[in-house]
Amino acid sequence: MNNRKNFTLIELLVVIGVIAILAGMLLPALNKARDKGRAISCLNNLKQCGMAFIQYANAWDSYFPPVHGGNYGTPDRGELSEFLVEWHVYLQPYGLKTSHLRCAADPAVRPGFDDNWATRQSYMYNGMFAFNKRMNVLRNTSRCILLSERGDDAITHQGYEGFAPVETWENNVAKTRHNGRANYLFVDGHAKELKFEETVGNRTVDENQHFVKEYRPDYFTG
Ligand SMILES: [Zn+2]
């Protein structure tokens, strides 16, 4: 006689049900851990960018790199003045790698771009710094945002208009890329995950950390 007890169909279904419940409990935690990992790697990218910006300014008489090639009163960079050269190319001799320009939570391909991913990097340059601006006149470098994460409304340009009213450019920024927040790089080289609202406060010049008071024409006289 065969004493071996076979599983009944009911027992099998119970086991499958328990596995499904356990998997359902585990997956959100795994997804959360993955998202957190992506946010931390993005933050590290921005810190690497920050170090390259600071070294660039040290080498170029405190100037920030231009947003792209062209004559904007910045020191002559020879062949790098060519129009199609973008801001991050100027930083490559100062330690920036193309891998530092890609956030893992950023969609890899956006409509309107060719296969050259370097033209659609995940971070955008604050236009306040892009044209003939110098680091050494800033009085509080830890409050000035230098790079923001690129949103879907900003598929063609390398910079955003931090000098304009907030509502004209805020949708250029990926405001909620990392669990309702996004990462920002400040001029002093620190990077932080913030809610967009925290970066602009009540949207006045005094509270908007994308606007640089020292570059306002009347700041030193008025
Ligand atoms: Zn990111």
mmCIF file of C-alpha atoms and ligand atoms in Angstrom:
data_model
loop_
_atom_site.group_PDB
_atom_site.id
_atom_site.type_symbol
_atom_site.label_atom_id
_atom_site.label_comp_id
_atom_site.label_asym_id
_atom_site.label_seq_id
_atom_site.Cartn_x
_atom_site.Cartn_y
_atom_site.Cartn_z
ATOM 1 C CA MET A 1 0.000 0.000 0.000
ATOM 2 C CA ASN A 2 1.215 3.439 -0.842
ATOM 3 C CA ASN A 3 1.187 5.614 2.298
ATOM 4 C CA ARG A 4 2.519 8.678 0.549
ATOM 5 C CA LYS A 5 0.057 11.490 0.863
ATOM 6 C CA ASN A 6 -0.342 13.594 -2.238
ATOM 7 C CA PHE A 7 -1.139 17.275 -2.140
ATOM 8 C CA THR A 8 -4.762 17.995 -2.738
ATOM 9 C CA LEU A 9 -5.716 20.731 -5.179
ATOM 10 C CA ILE A 10 -6.875 22.920 -2.288
ATOM 11 C CA GLU A 11 -3.499 22.634 -0.514
ATOM 12 C CA LEU A 12 -1.712 23.528 -3.715
ATOM 13 C CA LEU A 13 -3.903 26.582 -4.214
ATOM 14 C CA VAL A 14 -3.282 27.688 -0.608
ATOM 15 C CA VAL A 15 0.480 27.440 -1.117
ATOM 16 C CA ILE A 16 0.269 29.440 -4.359
ATOM 17 C CA GLY A 17 -1.892 32.003 -2.588
ATOM 18 C CA VAL A 18 0.609 32.404 0.258
ATOM 19 C CA ILE A 19 3.480 32.845 -2.227
ATOM 20 C CA ALA A 20 1.472 35.485 -4.087
ATOM 21 C CA ILE A 21 0.775 37.394 -0.872
ATOM 22 C CA LEU A 22 4.446 37.291 0.165
ATOM 23 C CA ALA A 23 5.569 38.455 -3.280
ATOM 24 C CA GLY A 24 3.010 41.245 -3.169
ATOM 25 C CA MET A 25 4.415 42.406 0.161
ATOM 26 C CA LEU A 26 8.014 42.200 -1.021
ATOM 27 C CA LEU A 27 7.806 43.847 -4.444
ATOM 28 C CA PRO A 28 6.879 47.371 -3.292
ATOM 29 C CA ALA A 29 9.812 47.264 -0.861
ATOM 30 C CA LEU A 30 12.141 46.149 -3.651
ATOM 31 C CA ASN A 31 10.847 48.884 -5.958
ATOM 32 C CA LYS A 32 11.339 51.441 -3.229
ATOM 33 C CA ALA A 33 14.915 50.270 -2.649
ATOM 34 C CA ARG A 34 15.595 50.460 -6.389
ATOM 35 C CA ASP A 35 14.189 53.988 -6.594
ATOM 36 C CA LYS A 36 16.252 55.077 -3.595
ATOM 37 C CA GLY A 37 19.364 53.617 -5.212
ATOM 38 C CA ARG A 38 18.684 55.583 -8.374
ATOM 39 C CA ALA A 39 18.195 58.807 -6.430
ATOM 40 C CA ILE A 40 21.498 58.316 -4.570
ATOM 41 C CA SER A 41 23.378 57.568 -7.790
ATOM 42 C CA CYS A 42 21.859 60.711 -9.343
ATOM 43 C CA LEU A 43 22.954 62.768 -6.327
ATOM 44 C CA ASN A 44 26.473 61.431 -6.762
ATOM 45 C CA ASN A 45 26.409 62.400 -10.456
ATOM 46 C CA LEU A 46 25.549 65.957 -9.501
ATOM 47 C CA LYS A 47 28.362 66.104 -6.937
ATOM 48 C CA GLN A 48 30.814 64.986 -9.627
ATOM 49 C CA CYS A 49 29.471 67.765 -11.876
ATOM 50 C CA GLY A 50 29.908 70.226 -9.006
ATOM 51 C CA MET A 51 33.574 69.335 -8.535
ATOM 52 C CA ALA A 52 34.175 69.784 -12.268
ATOM 53 C CA PHE A 53 32.459 73.211 -12.243
ATOM 54 C CA ILE A 54 34.631 74.383 -9.338
ATOM 55 C CA GLN A 55 37.843 73.138 -10.961
ATOM 56 C CA TYR A 56 36.828 74.754 -14.242
ATOM 57 C CA ALA A 57 36.249 78.107 -12.514
ATOM 58 C CA ASN A 58 39.628 77.802 -10.765
ATOM 59 C CA ALA A 59 41.308 77.287 -14.124
ATOM 60 C CA TRP A 60 39.384 80.018 -15.987
ATOM 61 C CA ASP A 61 39.680 83.085 -13.751
ATOM 62 C CA SER A 62 36.442 82.241 -11.876
ATOM 63 C CA TYR A 63 34.238 82.149 -14.991
ATOM 64 C CA PHE A 64 31.498 79.569 -15.346
ATOM 65 C CA PRO A 65 31.514 77.687 -18.668
ATOM 66 C CA PRO A 66 29.125 79.013 -21.347
ATOM 67 C CA VAL A 67 25.897 77.081 -21.941
ATOM 68 C CA HIS A 68 27.245 76.282 -25.409
ATOM 69 C CA GLY A 69 29.891 77.519 -27.806
ATOM 70 C CA GLY A 70 29.767 81.074 -29.138
ATOM 71 C CA ASN A 71 31.142 84.458 -28.122
ATOM 72 C CA TYR A 72 29.531 85.567 -24.850
ATOM 73 C CA GLY A 73 32.382 87.575 -23.463
ATOM 74 C CA THR A 74 33.829 84.518 -21.771
ATOM 75 C CA PRO A 75 37.561 83.785 -22.151
ATOM 76 C CA ASP A 76 38.472 82.456 -25.593
ATOM 77 C CA ARG A 77 38.461 78.651 -25.697
ATOM 78 C CA GLY A 78 39.773 78.228 -29.244
ATOM 79 C CA GLU A 79 38.114 75.378 -31.067
ATOM 80 C CA LEU A 80 35.750 74.841 -28.124
ATOM 81 C CA SER A 81 33.996 78.096 -29.127
ATOM 82 C CA GLU A 82 32.208 76.170 -31.864
ATOM 83 C CA PHE A 83 28.450 76.634 -31.394
ATOM 84 C CA LEU A 84 27.564 72.956 -31.005
ATOM 85 C CA VAL A 85 29.877 72.433 -28.042
ATOM 86 C CA GLU A 86 27.697 72.164 -24.913
ATOM 87 C CA TRP A 87 28.480 73.214 -21.325
ATOM 88 C CA HIS A 88 29.346 69.708 -20.155
ATOM 89 C CA VAL A 89 32.017 69.311 -22.847
ATOM 90 C CA TYR A 90 33.947 72.217 -21.274
ATOM 91 C CA LEU A 91 33.950 70.290 -17.993
ATOM 92 C CA GLN A 92 35.425 67.071 -19.344
ATOM 93 C CA PRO A 93 39.079 68.142 -18.870
ATOM 94 C CA TYR A 94 38.130 68.772 -15.212
ATOM 95 C CA GLY A 95 36.935 65.275 -14.375
ATOM 96 C CA LEU A 96 33.394 65.133 -15.753
ATOM 97 C CA LYS A 97 32.522 61.877 -17.529
ATOM 98 C CA THR A 98 29.499 61.375 -19.794
ATOM 99 C CA SER A 99 28.229 58.728 -17.354
ATOM 100 C CA HIS A 100 27.843 61.520 -14.776
ATOM 101 C CA LEU A 101 25.238 63.163 -17.017
ATOM 102 C CA ARG A 102 22.689 60.361 -16.907
ATOM 103 C CA CYS A 103 20.155 59.888 -14.101
ATOM 104 C CA ALA A 104 19.072 56.234 -13.908
ATOM 105 C CA ALA A 105 15.468 57.349 -13.283
ATOM 106 C CA ASP A 106 15.449 59.493 -16.419
ATOM 107 C CA PRO A 107 13.730 57.986 -19.491
ATOM 108 C CA ALA A 108 16.577 57.010 -21.798
ATOM 109 C CA VAL A 109 14.971 58.209 -25.010
ATOM 110 C CA ARG A 110 12.867 61.296 -25.550
ATOM 111 C CA PRO A 111 11.010 62.132 -28.738
ATOM 112 C CA GLY A 112 12.809 64.668 -30.877
ATOM 113 C CA PHE A 113 16.322 63.493 -30.169
ATOM 114 C CA ASP A 114 18.720 61.549 -32.287
ATOM 115 C CA ASP A 115 20.769 58.632 -31.004
ATOM 116 C CA ASN A 116 23.428 60.851 -29.482
ATOM 117 C CA TRP A 117 22.422 60.677 -25.840
ATOM 118 C CA ALA A 118 24.954 63.279 -24.853
ATOM 119 C CA THR A 119 22.610 65.863 -26.408
ATOM 120 C CA ARG A 120 19.834 64.885 -24.039
ATOM 121 C CA GLN A 121 21.650 64.526 -20.741
ATOM 122 C CA SER A 122 19.564 64.373 -17.599
ATOM 123 C CA TYR A 123 20.709 67.702 -16.142
ATOM 124 C CA MET A 124 20.102 71.276 -17.236
ATOM 125 C CA TYR A 125 22.307 74.290 -16.636
ATOM 126 C CA ASN A 126 20.762 77.258 -14.849
ATOM 127 C CA GLY A 127 20.860 80.007 -17.494
ATOM 128 C CA MET A 128 21.815 82.541 -14.794
ATOM 129 C CA PHE A 129 25.389 81.246 -14.944
ATOM 130 C CA ALA A 130 25.707 80.573 -18.624
ATOM 131 C CA PHE A 131 26.830 83.867 -20.122
ATOM 132 C CA ASN A 132 29.972 85.633 -18.938
ATOM 133 C CA LYS A 133 29.270 85.045 -15.240
ATOM 134 C CA ARG A 134 31.863 84.610 -12.493
ATOM 135 C CA MET A 135 31.864 82.521 -9.358
ATOM 136 C CA ASN A 136 33.874 84.875 -7.165
ATOM 137 C CA VAL A 137 31.193 87.589 -6.922
ATOM 138 C CA LEU A 138 28.708 85.238 -5.275
ATOM 139 C CA ARG A 139 28.133 85.851 -1.575
ATOM 140 C CA ASN A 140 26.256 82.643 -0.729
ATOM 141 C CA THR A 141 27.213 79.809 -3.056
ATOM 142 C CA SER A 142 25.274 77.252 -1.002
ATOM 143 C CA ARG A 143 21.925 78.833 -1.958
ATOM 144 C CA CYS A 144 22.484 79.182 -5.748
ATOM 145 C CA ILE A 145 21.201 76.239 -7.821
ATOM 146 C CA LEU A 146 23.538 75.436 -10.700
ATOM 147 C CA LEU A 147 21.999 72.280 -12.224
ATOM 148 C CA SER A 148 18.452 70.895 -12.153
ATOM 149 C CA GLU A 149 17.053 67.652 -13.518
ATOM 150 C CA ARG A 150 15.698 67.893 -17.054
ATOM 151 C CA GLY A 151 11.936 67.516 -17.429
ATOM 152 C CA ASP A 152 9.941 66.460 -20.440
ATOM 153 C CA ASP A 153 9.058 70.043 -21.412
ATOM 154 C CA ALA A 154 12.743 70.799 -21.929
ATOM 155 C CA ILE A 155 13.740 68.462 -24.683
ATOM 156 C CA THR A 156 15.738 70.793 -26.895
ATOM 157 C CA HIS A 157 17.728 73.257 -24.795
ATOM 158 C CA GLN A 158 20.706 72.730 -22.501
ATOM 159 C CA GLY A 159 19.681 75.373 -20.008
ATOM 160 C CA TYR A 160 16.628 76.867 -18.331
ATOM 161 C CA GLU A 161 15.748 80.489 -17.629
ATOM 162 C CA GLY A 162 16.410 80.797 -13.908
ATOM 163 C CA PHE A 163 16.488 84.585 -14.460
ATOM 164 C CA ALA A 164 12.836 84.642 -15.643
ATOM 165 C CA PRO A 165 9.628 84.371 -13.573
ATOM 166 C CA VAL A 166 9.348 80.844 -12.138
ATOM 167 C CA GLU A 167 6.152 79.934 -14.015
ATOM 168 C CA THR A 168 7.858 80.464 -17.380
ATOM 169 C CA TRP A 169 10.379 77.653 -16.848
ATOM 170 C CA GLU A 170 9.298 75.470 -13.920
ATOM 171 C CA ASN A 171 7.908 72.729 -16.160
ATOM 172 C CA ASN A 172 11.356 72.390 -17.738
ATOM 173 C CA VAL A 173 12.467 70.786 -14.472
ATOM 174 C CA ALA A 174 11.686 67.149 -13.615
ATOM 175 C CA LYS A 175 10.132 68.212 -10.330
ATOM 176 C CA THR A 176 9.029 64.768 -9.086
ATOM 177 C CA ARG A 177 11.569 62.370 -10.631
ATOM 178 C CA HIS A 178 12.631 60.853 -7.319
ATOM 179 C CA ASN A 179 9.573 59.979 -5.231
ATOM 180 C CA GLY A 180 7.970 63.402 -5.514
ATOM 181 C CA ARG A 181 11.288 65.241 -5.334
ATOM 182 C CA ALA A 182 14.280 65.913 -7.571
ATOM 183 C CA ASN A 183 18.003 66.470 -7.076
ATOM 184 C CA TYR A 184 19.664 69.871 -7.397
ATOM 185 C CA LEU A 185 23.334 70.905 -7.533
ATOM 186 C CA PHE A 186 24.404 74.122 -5.810
ATOM 187 C CA VAL A 187 27.377 76.300 -6.759
ATOM 188 C CA ASP A 188 29.363 75.332 -3.643
ATOM 189 C CA GLY A 189 29.324 71.713 -4.919
ATOM 190 C CA HIS A 190 26.740 70.225 -2.577
ATOM 191 C CA ALA A 191 23.749 68.380 -4.050
ATOM 192 C CA LYS A 192 20.413 67.790 -2.376
ATOM 193 C CA GLU A 193 17.088 66.075 -2.985
ATOM 194 C CA LEU A 194 14.319 68.658 -2.600
ATOM 195 C CA LYS A 195 10.712 69.389 -3.395
ATOM 196 C CA PHE A 196 10.567 71.949 -6.191
ATOM 197 C CA GLU A 197 8.595 74.299 -3.915
ATOM 198 C CA GLU A 198 11.516 74.289 -1.478
ATOM 199 C CA THR A 199 13.836 75.617 -4.197
ATOM 200 C CA VAL A 200 11.647 78.591 -5.118
ATOM 201 C CA GLY A 201 9.979 79.412 -1.771
ATOM 202 C CA ASN A 202 7.299 82.040 -2.347
ATOM 203 C CA ARG A 203 8.779 82.622 -5.824
ATOM 204 C CA THR A 204 10.192 86.071 -5.028
ATOM 205 C CA VAL A 205 13.761 87.005 -5.978
ATOM 206 C CA ASP A 206 14.795 86.654 -2.344
ATOM 207 C CA GLU A 207 13.530 83.089 -1.934
ATOM 208 C CA ASN A 208 13.942 81.638 -5.428
ATOM 209 C CA GLN A 209 17.250 79.762 -5.269
ATOM 210 C CA HIS A 210 17.454 79.545 -9.067
ATOM 211 C CA PHE A 211 17.768 83.346 -9.236
ATOM 212 C CA VAL A 212 21.131 84.887 -8.377
ATOM 213 C CA LYS A 213 20.795 88.326 -6.820
ATOM 214 C CA GLU A 214 24.433 89.212 -7.400
ATOM 215 C CA TYR A 215 23.868 89.077 -11.163
ATOM 216 C CA ARG A 216 20.953 91.511 -11.076
ATOM 217 C CA PRO A 217 22.169 94.777 -12.697
ATOM 218 C CA ASP A 218 21.091 96.938 -9.743
ATOM 219 C CA TYR A 219 22.232 94.596 -6.974
ATOM 220 C CA PHE A 220 25.459 96.352 -6.010
ATOM 221 C CA THR A 221 24.171 99.893 -6.531
ATOM 222 C CA GLY A 222 20.505 99.685 -5.501
HETATM 223 ZN ZN ZN B 1 17.879 62.055 -10.958
#
